[in-house]
């Protein structure tokens, strides 16, 4: 019996996807350094939970703006130049955050960090362009898993660095990482064939019309928005839960809890393989169901640290599997417009994500962890209903296609 071994081209694509995953994770992680630091920043700058939660919100709003105004350029410009430039600008903004003398200045710097930290969303459609149809799901899944790990590493390292030094050192560290990644990407990104030039205004105006032409894209957009809203609501409020009684955890320990979410990164990579095998729709439904199960565990086990850790692991698997499958599906609709479709997907998601982090503080003030989990469960149940409608429609379409071909 002989066993197939990866070709040189497959090995090269795998290595490239891995390095893109590292760079994309480092970039997207900039949005999440603040999450385990909210209490420390609030104490240092004299603000409460509702105000400190805005640090996550403004980062995501800035990110949504950056994705909308910058990522569509990936369909026309040289990404070998654009990605390192964005990373360098992120480093400047992160240094500004480290030096912020007041909460308002920190909000501004983190908002600008969000605008410039769009490299991961340029690299995701780029690997989709480089990969062939047979390997696209796996390659995109690898980059997406790196982005998930970036989020988890940012939360974990952020807490550890702040505990050893202070929260400002976290942003200095992040700025150095961005400069290193900028140099790496300038060397690594291949030069692709020139694309048709499109004026900037028409390019932006075509983002949502490109998406709106496809019913499946509209449904995926809605599902992604709900899942991202739940994601940021959960993680932002989790910081409040773990720092309060009966846990009373510090920033380092809160960051370490995030390591339970590494399962989500593994799920993200394998979700790409499920897409390649044609199992995207049932796997998406399973991801949503796992997310709901995780929220129920979190709600009923809020007094147990073990239950919280189990919830984090389940939540990460469910959310990331669903998000990766939805993103790959969006990138597969129109190869000539991958950056614009990715823009519509990510902008909508992070607009919804900013809403999730914005309401986390008020929900916590109103009803604590119970109010947070009830709101999150309601959103996931709505997403499951939308997924069921989409899945039923796809089954009918496949049956009709089979009858016609027969």
Tab-separated table of C-alpha atoms in Angstrom:
chain	number	residue	atom	x	y	z
A	1	UNK	CA	0.000	0.000	0.000
A	2	UNK	CA	1.296	3.462	-0.852
A	3	UNK	CA	0.516	6.675	0.921
A	4	UNK	CA	0.183	10.006	-0.830
A	5	UNK	CA	2.602	12.647	0.358
A	6	UNK	CA	2.064	16.376	0.021
A	7	UNK	CA	3.535	17.888	-3.129
A	8	UNK	CA	5.990	20.766	-2.992
A	9	UNK	CA	3.158	23.089	-3.967
A	10	UNK	CA	0.949	21.800	-1.142
A	11	UNK	CA	3.779	22.145	1.383
A	12	UNK	CA	4.471	25.680	0.183
A	13	UNK	CA	0.800	26.628	0.473
A	14	UNK	CA	0.622	25.091	3.936
A	15	UNK	CA	3.664	27.058	5.129
A	16	UNK	CA	2.376	30.274	3.592
A	17	UNK	CA	-1.041	29.785	5.184
A	18	UNK	CA	0.619	29.149	8.559
A	19	UNK	CA	2.709	32.321	8.373
A	20	UNK	CA	-0.308	34.322	7.236
A	21	UNK	CA	-2.131	32.861	10.250
A	22	UNK	CA	0.598	34.100	12.595
A	23	UNK	CA	0.556	37.580	11.065
A	24	UNK	CA	-3.232	37.758	10.930
A	25	UNK	CA	-3.511	36.593	14.521
A	26	UNK	CA	-0.985	39.192	15.661
A	27	UNK	CA	-2.944	41.917	13.875
A	28	UNK	CA	-6.446	40.963	15.031
A	29	UNK	CA	-5.149	40.385	18.551
A	30	UNK	CA	-4.683	44.153	18.822
A	31	UNK	CA	-8.460	44.468	19.208
A	32	UNK	CA	-8.482	42.247	22.284
A	33	UNK	CA	-5.499	43.250	24.402
A	34	UNK	CA	-7.838	45.435	26.469
A	35	UNK	CA	-10.365	42.743	27.416
A	36	UNK	CA	-8.501	41.238	30.421
A	37	UNK	CA	-7.179	44.708	31.324
A	38	UNK	CA	-10.517	46.485	31.708
A	39	UNK	CA	-10.504	46.524	35.504
A	40	UNK	CA	-6.820	47.548	35.703
A	41	UNK	CA	-7.259	50.343	33.152
A	42	UNK	CA	-10.439	51.510	34.865
A	43	UNK	CA	-8.684	51.695	38.248
A	44	UNK	CA	-5.694	53.545	36.783
A	45	UNK	CA	-7.688	56.077	34.760
A	46	UNK	CA	-10.650	56.426	37.117
A	47	UNK	CA	-13.522	54.912	35.128
A	48	UNK	CA	-16.087	52.199	35.892
A	49	UNK	CA	-17.054	48.968	34.074
A	50	UNK	CA	-19.527	50.636	31.691
A	51	UNK	CA	-16.926	53.166	30.559
A	52	UNK	CA	-13.984	50.750	30.407
A	53	UNK	CA	-16.057	48.377	28.264
A	54	UNK	CA	-16.057	51.125	25.633
A	55	UNK	CA	-12.371	50.404	24.985
A	56	UNK	CA	-13.393	47.156	23.291
A	57	UNK	CA	-16.307	48.881	21.565
A	58	UNK	CA	-14.266	51.709	20.060
A	59	UNK	CA	-11.585	49.276	18.875
A	60	UNK	CA	-14.186	47.243	17.030
A	61	UNK	CA	-15.919	50.282	15.577
A	62	UNK	CA	-12.546	51.492	14.326
A	63	UNK	CA	-11.862	48.039	12.930
A	64	UNK	CA	-15.212	47.999	11.125
A	65	UNK	CA	-14.407	51.412	9.617
A	66	UNK	CA	-10.923	50.274	8.590
A	67	UNK	CA	-12.247	47.112	6.991
A	68	UNK	CA	-14.905	49.027	5.066
A	69	UNK	CA	-12.653	51.834	3.814
A	70	UNK	CA	-9.396	49.907	3.354
A	71	UNK	CA	-9.957	46.178	2.772
A	72	UNK	CA	-11.847	46.595	-0.564
A	73	UNK	CA	-8.576	47.962	-1.948
A	74	UNK	CA	-7.308	44.388	-1.730
A	75	UNK	CA	-9.231	43.678	-4.951
A	76	UNK	CA	-7.146	46.250	-6.839
A	77	UNK	CA	-3.892	47.278	-5.098
A	78	UNK	CA	-0.598	45.513	-4.363
A	79	UNK	CA	-1.146	43.737	-1.052
A	80	UNK	CA	2.572	43.109	-0.673
A	81	UNK	CA	2.888	46.848	-0.007
A	82	UNK	CA	-0.424	47.476	1.705
A	83	UNK	CA	-0.205	44.836	4.458
A	84	UNK	CA	3.199	45.968	5.861
A	85	UNK	CA	2.060	49.612	5.699
A	86	UNK	CA	-1.053	48.862	7.764
A	87	UNK	CA	0.985	46.935	10.320
A	88	UNK	CA	3.443	49.795	10.712
A	89	UNK	CA	0.621	52.289	11.265
A	90	UNK	CA	-0.863	49.945	13.869
A	91	UNK	CA	2.444	49.950	15.725
A	92	UNK	CA	2.370	53.761	15.894
A	93	UNK	CA	-1.185	53.747	17.278
A	94	UNK	CA	-0.321	51.092	19.858
A	95	UNK	CA	2.590	53.174	21.107
A	96	UNK	CA	0.166	56.076	21.430
A	97	UNK	CA	-2.091	53.870	23.564
A	98	UNK	CA	0.854	52.971	25.813
A	99	UNK	CA	1.597	56.659	26.364
A	100	UNK	CA	-2.017	57.822	26.834
A	101	UNK	CA	-2.315	60.249	29.776
A	102	UNK	CA	-6.126	60.053	30.002
A	103	UNK	CA	-9.018	57.747	29.177
A	104	UNK	CA	-10.180	59.885	26.244
A	105	UNK	CA	-6.747	59.728	24.615
A	106	UNK	CA	-6.648	55.965	25.092
A	107	UNK	CA	-10.063	55.657	23.429
A	108	UNK	CA	-8.803	57.635	20.446
A	109	UNK	CA	-5.611	55.593	20.101
A	110	UNK	CA	-7.431	52.277	20.330
A	111	UNK	CA	-10.007	53.465	17.808
A	112	UNK	CA	-7.191	54.311	15.384
A	113	UNK	CA	-5.551	50.973	16.163
A	114	UNK	CA	-8.768	49.324	15.082
A	115	UNK	CA	-8.788	51.287	11.809
A	116	UNK	CA	-5.243	50.245	10.923
A	117	UNK	CA	-5.205	46.650	12.196
A	118	UNK	CA	-6.984	45.227	9.138
A	119	UNK	CA	-4.084	43.105	7.891
A	120	UNK	CA	-5.737	39.824	8.847
A	121	UNK	CA	-8.714	40.647	6.640
A	122	UNK	CA	-6.396	41.403	3.739
A	123	UNK	CA	-4.505	38.148	4.225
A	124	UNK	CA	-7.629	35.964	4.436
A	125	UNK	CA	-8.897	36.675	0.887
A	126	UNK	CA	-5.280	36.711	-0.319
A	127	UNK	CA	-4.749	33.085	0.716
A	128	UNK	CA	-8.073	32.335	-0.962
A	129	UNK	CA	-6.679	33.806	-4.185
A	130	UNK	CA	-3.469	31.788	-3.920
A	131	UNK	CA	-5.118	28.430	-3.090
A	132	UNK	CA	-6.951	26.313	-5.651
A	133	UNK	CA	-10.581	25.226	-5.213
A	134	UNK	CA	-9.619	21.857	-3.735
A	135	UNK	CA	-7.550	23.354	-0.905
A	136	UNK	CA	-9.179	26.749	-0.374
A	137	UNK	CA	-11.256	25.766	2.640
A	138	UNK	CA	-8.272	24.272	4.468
A	139	UNK	CA	-6.022	27.249	3.663
A	140	UNK	CA	-8.582	29.846	4.739
A	141	UNK	CA	-9.363	27.753	7.815
A	142	UNK	CA	-5.682	27.806	8.770
A	143	UNK	CA	-5.520	31.596	8.557
A	144	UNK	CA	-8.803	31.886	10.469
A	145	UNK	CA	-7.472	29.582	13.195
A	146	UNK	CA	-4.454	31.860	13.505
A	147	UNK	CA	-6.779	34.817	13.974
A	148	UNK	CA	-8.611	32.929	16.724
A	149	UNK	CA	-5.304	32.115	18.416
A	150	UNK	CA	-4.328	35.766	18.117
A	151	UNK	CA	-7.406	36.727	20.091
A	152	UNK	CA	-6.679	34.132	22.778
A	153	UNK	CA	-2.970	34.942	22.972
A	154	UNK	CA	-3.764	38.645	23.262
A	155	UNK	CA	-6.060	37.992	26.203
A	156	UNK	CA	-3.601	35.583	27.875
A	157	UNK	CA	-0.392	37.521	27.290
A	158	UNK	CA	-2.126	40.798	28.012
A	159	UNK	CA	-3.108	39.604	31.459
A	160	UNK	CA	0.336	38.122	32.188
A	161	UNK	CA	2.279	41.195	31.045
A	162	UNK	CA	-0.020	43.570	32.931
A	163	UNK	CA	0.308	41.467	36.067
A	164	UNK	CA	4.122	41.463	35.856
A	165	UNK	CA	4.532	45.100	34.746
A	166	UNK	CA	1.455	47.216	34.003
A	167	UNK	CA	-1.197	47.575	31.320
A	168	UNK	CA	0.866	50.122	29.349
A	169	UNK	CA	3.649	47.575	28.801
A	170	UNK	CA	1.109	45.394	26.979
A	171	UNK	CA	0.733	47.984	24.213
A	172	UNK	CA	4.478	48.508	23.898
A	173	UNK	CA	4.864	44.759	23.396
A	174	UNK	CA	2.069	44.734	20.801
A	175	UNK	CA	3.716	47.585	18.865
A	176	UNK	CA	7.016	45.681	18.662
A	177	UNK	CA	5.208	42.571	17.413
A	178	UNK	CA	3.529	44.612	14.674
A	179	UNK	CA	6.849	46.004	13.444
A	180	UNK	CA	8.327	42.497	13.260
A	181	UNK	CA	5.263	41.208	11.377
A	182	UNK	CA	5.441	44.138	8.936
A	183	UNK	CA	9.007	43.212	7.994
A	184	UNK	CA	8.078	39.519	7.661
A	185	UNK	CA	5.085	40.207	5.397
A	186	UNK	CA	7.072	42.584	3.171
A	187	UNK	CA	9.427	39.673	2.460
A	188	UNK	CA	6.881	36.852	2.370
A	189	UNK	CA	3.816	37.991	0.409
A	190	UNK	CA	4.116	36.909	-3.228
A	191	UNK	CA	3.626	39.284	-6.126
A	192	UNK	CA	0.430	38.357	-7.950
A	193	UNK	CA	-0.809	39.346	-11.379
A	194	UNK	CA	-2.038	42.924	-11.663
A	195	UNK	CA	-5.788	43.337	-11.367
A	196	UNK	CA	-8.131	45.693	-13.126
A	197	UNK	CA	-7.965	49.117	-11.535
A	198	UNK	CA	-11.239	50.426	-10.116
A	199	UNK	CA	-11.722	53.979	-8.867
A	200	UNK	CA	-11.944	54.167	-5.075
A	201	UNK	CA	-15.476	55.608	-4.917
A	202	UNK	CA	-17.094	53.006	-7.197
A	203	UNK	CA	-15.096	50.301	-5.401
A	204	UNK	CA	-16.597	51.237	-2.030
A	205	UNK	CA	-20.069	51.667	-3.475
A	206	UNK	CA	-19.897	48.153	-4.915
A	207	UNK	CA	-19.206	46.413	-1.570
A	208	UNK	CA	-22.759	45.769	-0.414
A	209	UNK	CA	-24.381	45.555	-3.887
A	210	UNK	CA	-21.884	42.773	-4.672
A	211	UNK	CA	-23.020	40.921	-1.575
A	212	UNK	CA	-26.716	41.748	-2.015
A	213	UNK	CA	-26.924	39.986	-5.389
A	214	UNK	CA	-26.604	36.620	-3.636
A	215	UNK	CA	-29.323	35.354	-1.269
A	216	UNK	CA	-26.910	32.984	0.466
A	217	UNK	CA	-24.527	35.887	1.125
A	218	UNK	CA	-27.271	37.910	2.803
A	219	UNK	CA	-28.154	35.015	5.092
A	220	UNK	CA	-24.502	34.373	5.957
A	221	UNK	CA	-24.136	38.073	6.715
A	222	UNK	CA	-27.014	37.945	9.205
A	223	UNK	CA	-25.735	34.789	10.877
A	224	UNK	CA	-22.226	36.155	11.192
A	225	UNK	CA	-23.490	39.397	12.742
A	226	UNK	CA	-25.479	37.597	15.428
A	227	UNK	CA	-22.623	35.240	16.291
A	228	UNK	CA	-20.112	38.097	16.542
A	229	UNK	CA	-22.443	40.117	18.762
A	230	UNK	CA	-22.740	37.148	21.125
A	231	UNK	CA	-18.965	36.587	21.000
A	232	UNK	CA	-18.050	40.078	22.218
A	233	UNK	CA	-20.919	40.231	24.694
A	234	UNK	CA	-19.731	36.986	26.289
A	235	UNK	CA	-16.025	37.775	26.452
A	236	UNK	CA	-16.454	41.362	27.662
A	237	UNK	CA	-18.857	40.369	30.435
A	238	UNK	CA	-16.707	37.359	31.341
A	239	UNK	CA	-14.007	39.771	32.533
A	240	UNK	CA	-16.524	41.352	34.917
A	241	UNK	CA	-17.649	37.926	36.154
A	242	UNK	CA	-14.153	36.610	36.831
A	243	UNK	CA	-12.900	39.790	38.513
A	244	UNK	CA	-15.916	39.908	40.887
A	245	UNK	CA	-16.805	37.640	43.803
A	246	UNK	CA	-16.737	34.685	44.286
A	247	UNK	CA	-13.736	34.439	41.925
A	248	UNK	CA	-11.896	37.748	42.387
A	249	UNK	CA	-9.296	36.875	39.736
A	250	UNK	CA	-6.545	39.264	38.666
A	251	UNK	CA	-5.629	40.173	35.094
A	252	UNK	CA	-3.119	37.313	34.711
A	253	UNK	CA	-5.579	34.639	35.843
A	254	UNK	CA	-8.376	36.086	33.706
A	255	UNK	CA	-6.047	35.914	30.736
A	256	UNK	CA	-5.151	32.302	31.502
A	257	UNK	CA	-8.830	31.312	31.431
A	258	UNK	CA	-8.741	32.265	27.749
A	259	UNK	CA	-6.417	29.323	27.074
A	260	UNK	CA	-9.458	27.074	27.343
A	261	UNK	CA	-10.561	28.669	24.099
A	262	UNK	CA	-7.656	27.148	22.151
A	263	UNK	CA	-10.139	24.420	21.242
A	264	UNK	CA	-11.840	27.066	19.146
A	265	UNK	CA	-8.729	27.582	17.061
A	266	UNK	CA	-8.508	23.847	16.393
A	267	UNK	CA	-12.171	23.815	15.422
A	268	UNK	CA	-11.601	26.716	13.052
A	269	UNK	CA	-8.906	24.840	11.149
A	270	UNK	CA	-10.959	21.652	10.882
A	271	UNK	CA	-14.029	23.647	9.876
A	272	UNK	CA	-12.213	24.583	6.673
A	273	UNK	CA	-11.780	20.901	5.867
A	274	UNK	CA	-15.474	20.280	6.474
A	275	UNK	CA	-16.232	23.011	3.951
A	276	UNK	CA	-13.988	21.340	1.360
A	277	UNK	CA	-15.973	18.114	1.878
A	278	UNK	CA	-19.351	19.792	1.364
A	279	UNK	CA	-20.516	19.650	4.987
A	280	UNK	CA	-20.642	23.419	5.605
A	281	UNK	CA	-24.342	23.773	6.421
A	282	UNK	CA	-24.755	20.965	9.007
A	283	UNK	CA	-21.424	21.905	10.606
A	284	UNK	CA	-22.577	25.523	10.924
A	285	UNK	CA	-25.758	24.376	12.679
A	286	UNK	CA	-23.709	22.215	15.026
A	287	UNK	CA	-21.480	25.185	15.818
A	288	UNK	CA	-24.504	27.301	16.745
A	289	UNK	CA	-25.900	24.481	18.893
A	290	UNK	CA	-22.575	24.163	20.762
A	291	UNK	CA	-22.586	27.921	21.334
A	292	UNK	CA	-26.035	27.731	22.901
A	293	UNK	CA	-24.951	24.785	25.067
A	294	UNK	CA	-21.919	26.762	26.253
A	295	UNK	CA	-24.094	29.710	27.264
A	296	UNK	CA	-26.429	27.419	29.214
A	297	UNK	CA	-23.450	25.912	31.046
A	298	UNK	CA	-22.173	29.412	31.801
A	299	UNK	CA	-25.560	30.605	33.009
A	300	UNK	CA	-26.343	27.697	35.323
A	301	UNK	CA	-22.739	27.219	36.482
A	302	UNK	CA	-21.739	30.826	37.077
A	303	UNK	CA	-20.559	30.062	40.610
A	304	UNK	CA	-18.173	27.302	39.522
A	305	UNK	CA	-14.807	28.059	37.925
A	306	UNK	CA	-14.773	24.585	36.333
A	307	UNK	CA	-18.158	25.249	34.721
A	308	UNK	CA	-16.902	28.588	33.421
A	309	UNK	CA	-13.814	26.949	31.880
A	310	UNK	CA	-15.959	24.250	30.244
A	311	UNK	CA	-18.207	27.006	28.915
A	312	UNK	CA	-15.233	28.895	27.449
A	313	UNK	CA	-14.015	25.770	25.634
A	314	UNK	CA	-17.449	24.879	24.222
A	315	UNK	CA	-18.171	28.488	23.317
A	316	UNK	CA	-14.899	28.860	21.433
A	317	UNK	CA	-15.456	25.682	19.420
A	318	UNK	CA	-19.024	26.583	18.510
A	319	UNK	CA	-18.455	30.227	17.642
A	320	UNK	CA	-15.239	29.792	15.702
A	321	UNK	CA	-16.439	26.805	13.686
A	322	UNK	CA	-19.562	28.702	12.665
A	323	UNK	CA	-17.683	31.906	11.848
A	324	UNK	CA	-15.007	30.199	9.756
A	325	UNK	CA	-17.558	28.236	7.730
A	326	UNK	CA	-19.568	31.387	7.088
A	327	UNK	CA	-16.478	33.346	6.046
A	328	UNK	CA	-15.208	30.646	3.677
A	329	UNK	CA	-18.673	30.449	2.160
A	330	UNK	CA	-18.664	34.194	1.583
A	331	UNK	CA	-15.215	34.091	-0.031
A	332	UNK	CA	-16.346	31.308	-2.376
A	333	UNK	CA	-19.205	33.255	-3.955
A	334	UNK	CA	-17.297	35.499	-6.387
A	335	UNK	CA	-13.508	35.054	-6.832
A	336	UNK	CA	-13.142	38.495	-8.471
A	337	UNK	CA	-14.684	40.254	-5.466
A	338	UNK	CA	-13.308	38.315	-2.491
A	339	UNK	CA	-11.971	41.384	-0.684
A	340	UNK	CA	-15.275	43.231	-1.090
A	341	UNK	CA	-17.341	40.261	0.062
A	342	UNK	CA	-14.979	39.813	2.993
A	343	UNK	CA	-15.377	43.526	3.711
A	344	UNK	CA	-19.166	43.276	3.867
A	345	UNK	CA	-18.912	40.219	6.116
A	346	UNK	CA	-16.336	41.633	8.525
A	347	UNK	CA	-17.737	45.183	8.704
A	348	UNK	CA	-21.178	43.883	9.536
A	349	UNK	CA	-19.748	41.425	12.054
A	350	UNK	CA	-17.682	43.979	13.899
A	351	UNK	CA	-20.472	46.517	13.876
A	352	UNK	CA	-22.541	43.839	15.599
A	353	UNK	CA	-19.544	42.966	17.785
A	354	UNK	CA	-19.227	46.558	18.950
A	355	UNK	CA	-22.906	46.478	19.904
A	356	UNK	CA	-22.272	43.313	21.917
A	357	UNK	CA	-19.409	44.834	23.883
A	358	UNK	CA	-21.330	48.112	24.336
A	359	UNK	CA	-24.329	46.415	25.963
A	360	UNK	CA	-22.197	44.113	28.136
A	361	UNK	CA	-21.651	46.801	30.776
A	362	UNK	CA	-25.293	47.949	30.990
A	363	UNK	CA	-26.545	44.346	31.054
A	364	UNK	CA	-24.065	43.547	33.810
A	365	UNK	CA	-25.184	46.589	35.807
A	366	UNK	CA	-28.847	45.682	35.297
A	367	UNK	CA	-28.820	41.978	36.066
A	368	UNK	CA	-25.294	40.638	36.305
A	369	UNK	CA	-24.203	37.450	34.538
A	370	UNK	CA	-27.792	36.173	34.345
A	371	UNK	CA	-28.884	39.111	32.205
A	372	UNK	CA	-25.857	38.638	29.944
A	373	UNK	CA	-26.432	34.918	29.342
A	374	UNK	CA	-30.195	35.299	28.807
A	375	UNK	CA	-29.614	37.981	26.155
A	376	UNK	CA	-26.894	35.896	24.477
A	377	UNK	CA	-29.079	32.747	24.441
A	378	UNK	CA	-31.928	34.667	22.814
A	379	UNK	CA	-29.607	35.843	20.037
A	380	UNK	CA	-28.234	32.350	19.383
A	381	UNK	CA	-31.735	30.867	19.252
A	382	UNK	CA	-32.636	33.491	16.629
A	383	UNK	CA	-29.502	32.528	14.653
A	384	UNK	CA	-30.452	28.850	14.816
A	385	UNK	CA	-33.864	29.709	13.393
A	386	UNK	CA	-32.272	31.622	10.502
A	387	UNK	CA	-29.837	28.758	9.881
A	388	UNK	CA	-32.707	26.228	9.815
A	389	UNK	CA	-34.520	28.272	7.159
A	390	UNK	CA	-31.347	28.495	5.068
A	391	UNK	CA	-30.549	24.789	5.477
A	392	UNK	CA	-34.068	23.773	4.438
A	393	UNK	CA	-33.853	26.024	1.369
A	394	UNK	CA	-30.517	24.482	0.365
A	395	UNK	CA	-31.917	20.969	0.735
A	396	UNK	CA	-34.877	21.865	-1.499
A	397	UNK	CA	-32.527	23.394	-4.070
A	398	UNK	CA	-30.347	20.263	-4.138
A	399	UNK	CA	-33.368	18.000	-4.513
A	400	UNK	CA	-34.745	20.152	-7.333
A	401	UNK	CA	-31.348	20.150	-9.056
A	402	UNK	CA	-31.192	16.370	-8.782
A	403	UNK	CA	-34.631	15.999	-10.329
A	404	UNK	CA	-33.744	18.293	-13.232
A	405	UNK	CA	-30.462	16.484	-13.895
A	406	UNK	CA	-32.262	13.141	-13.849
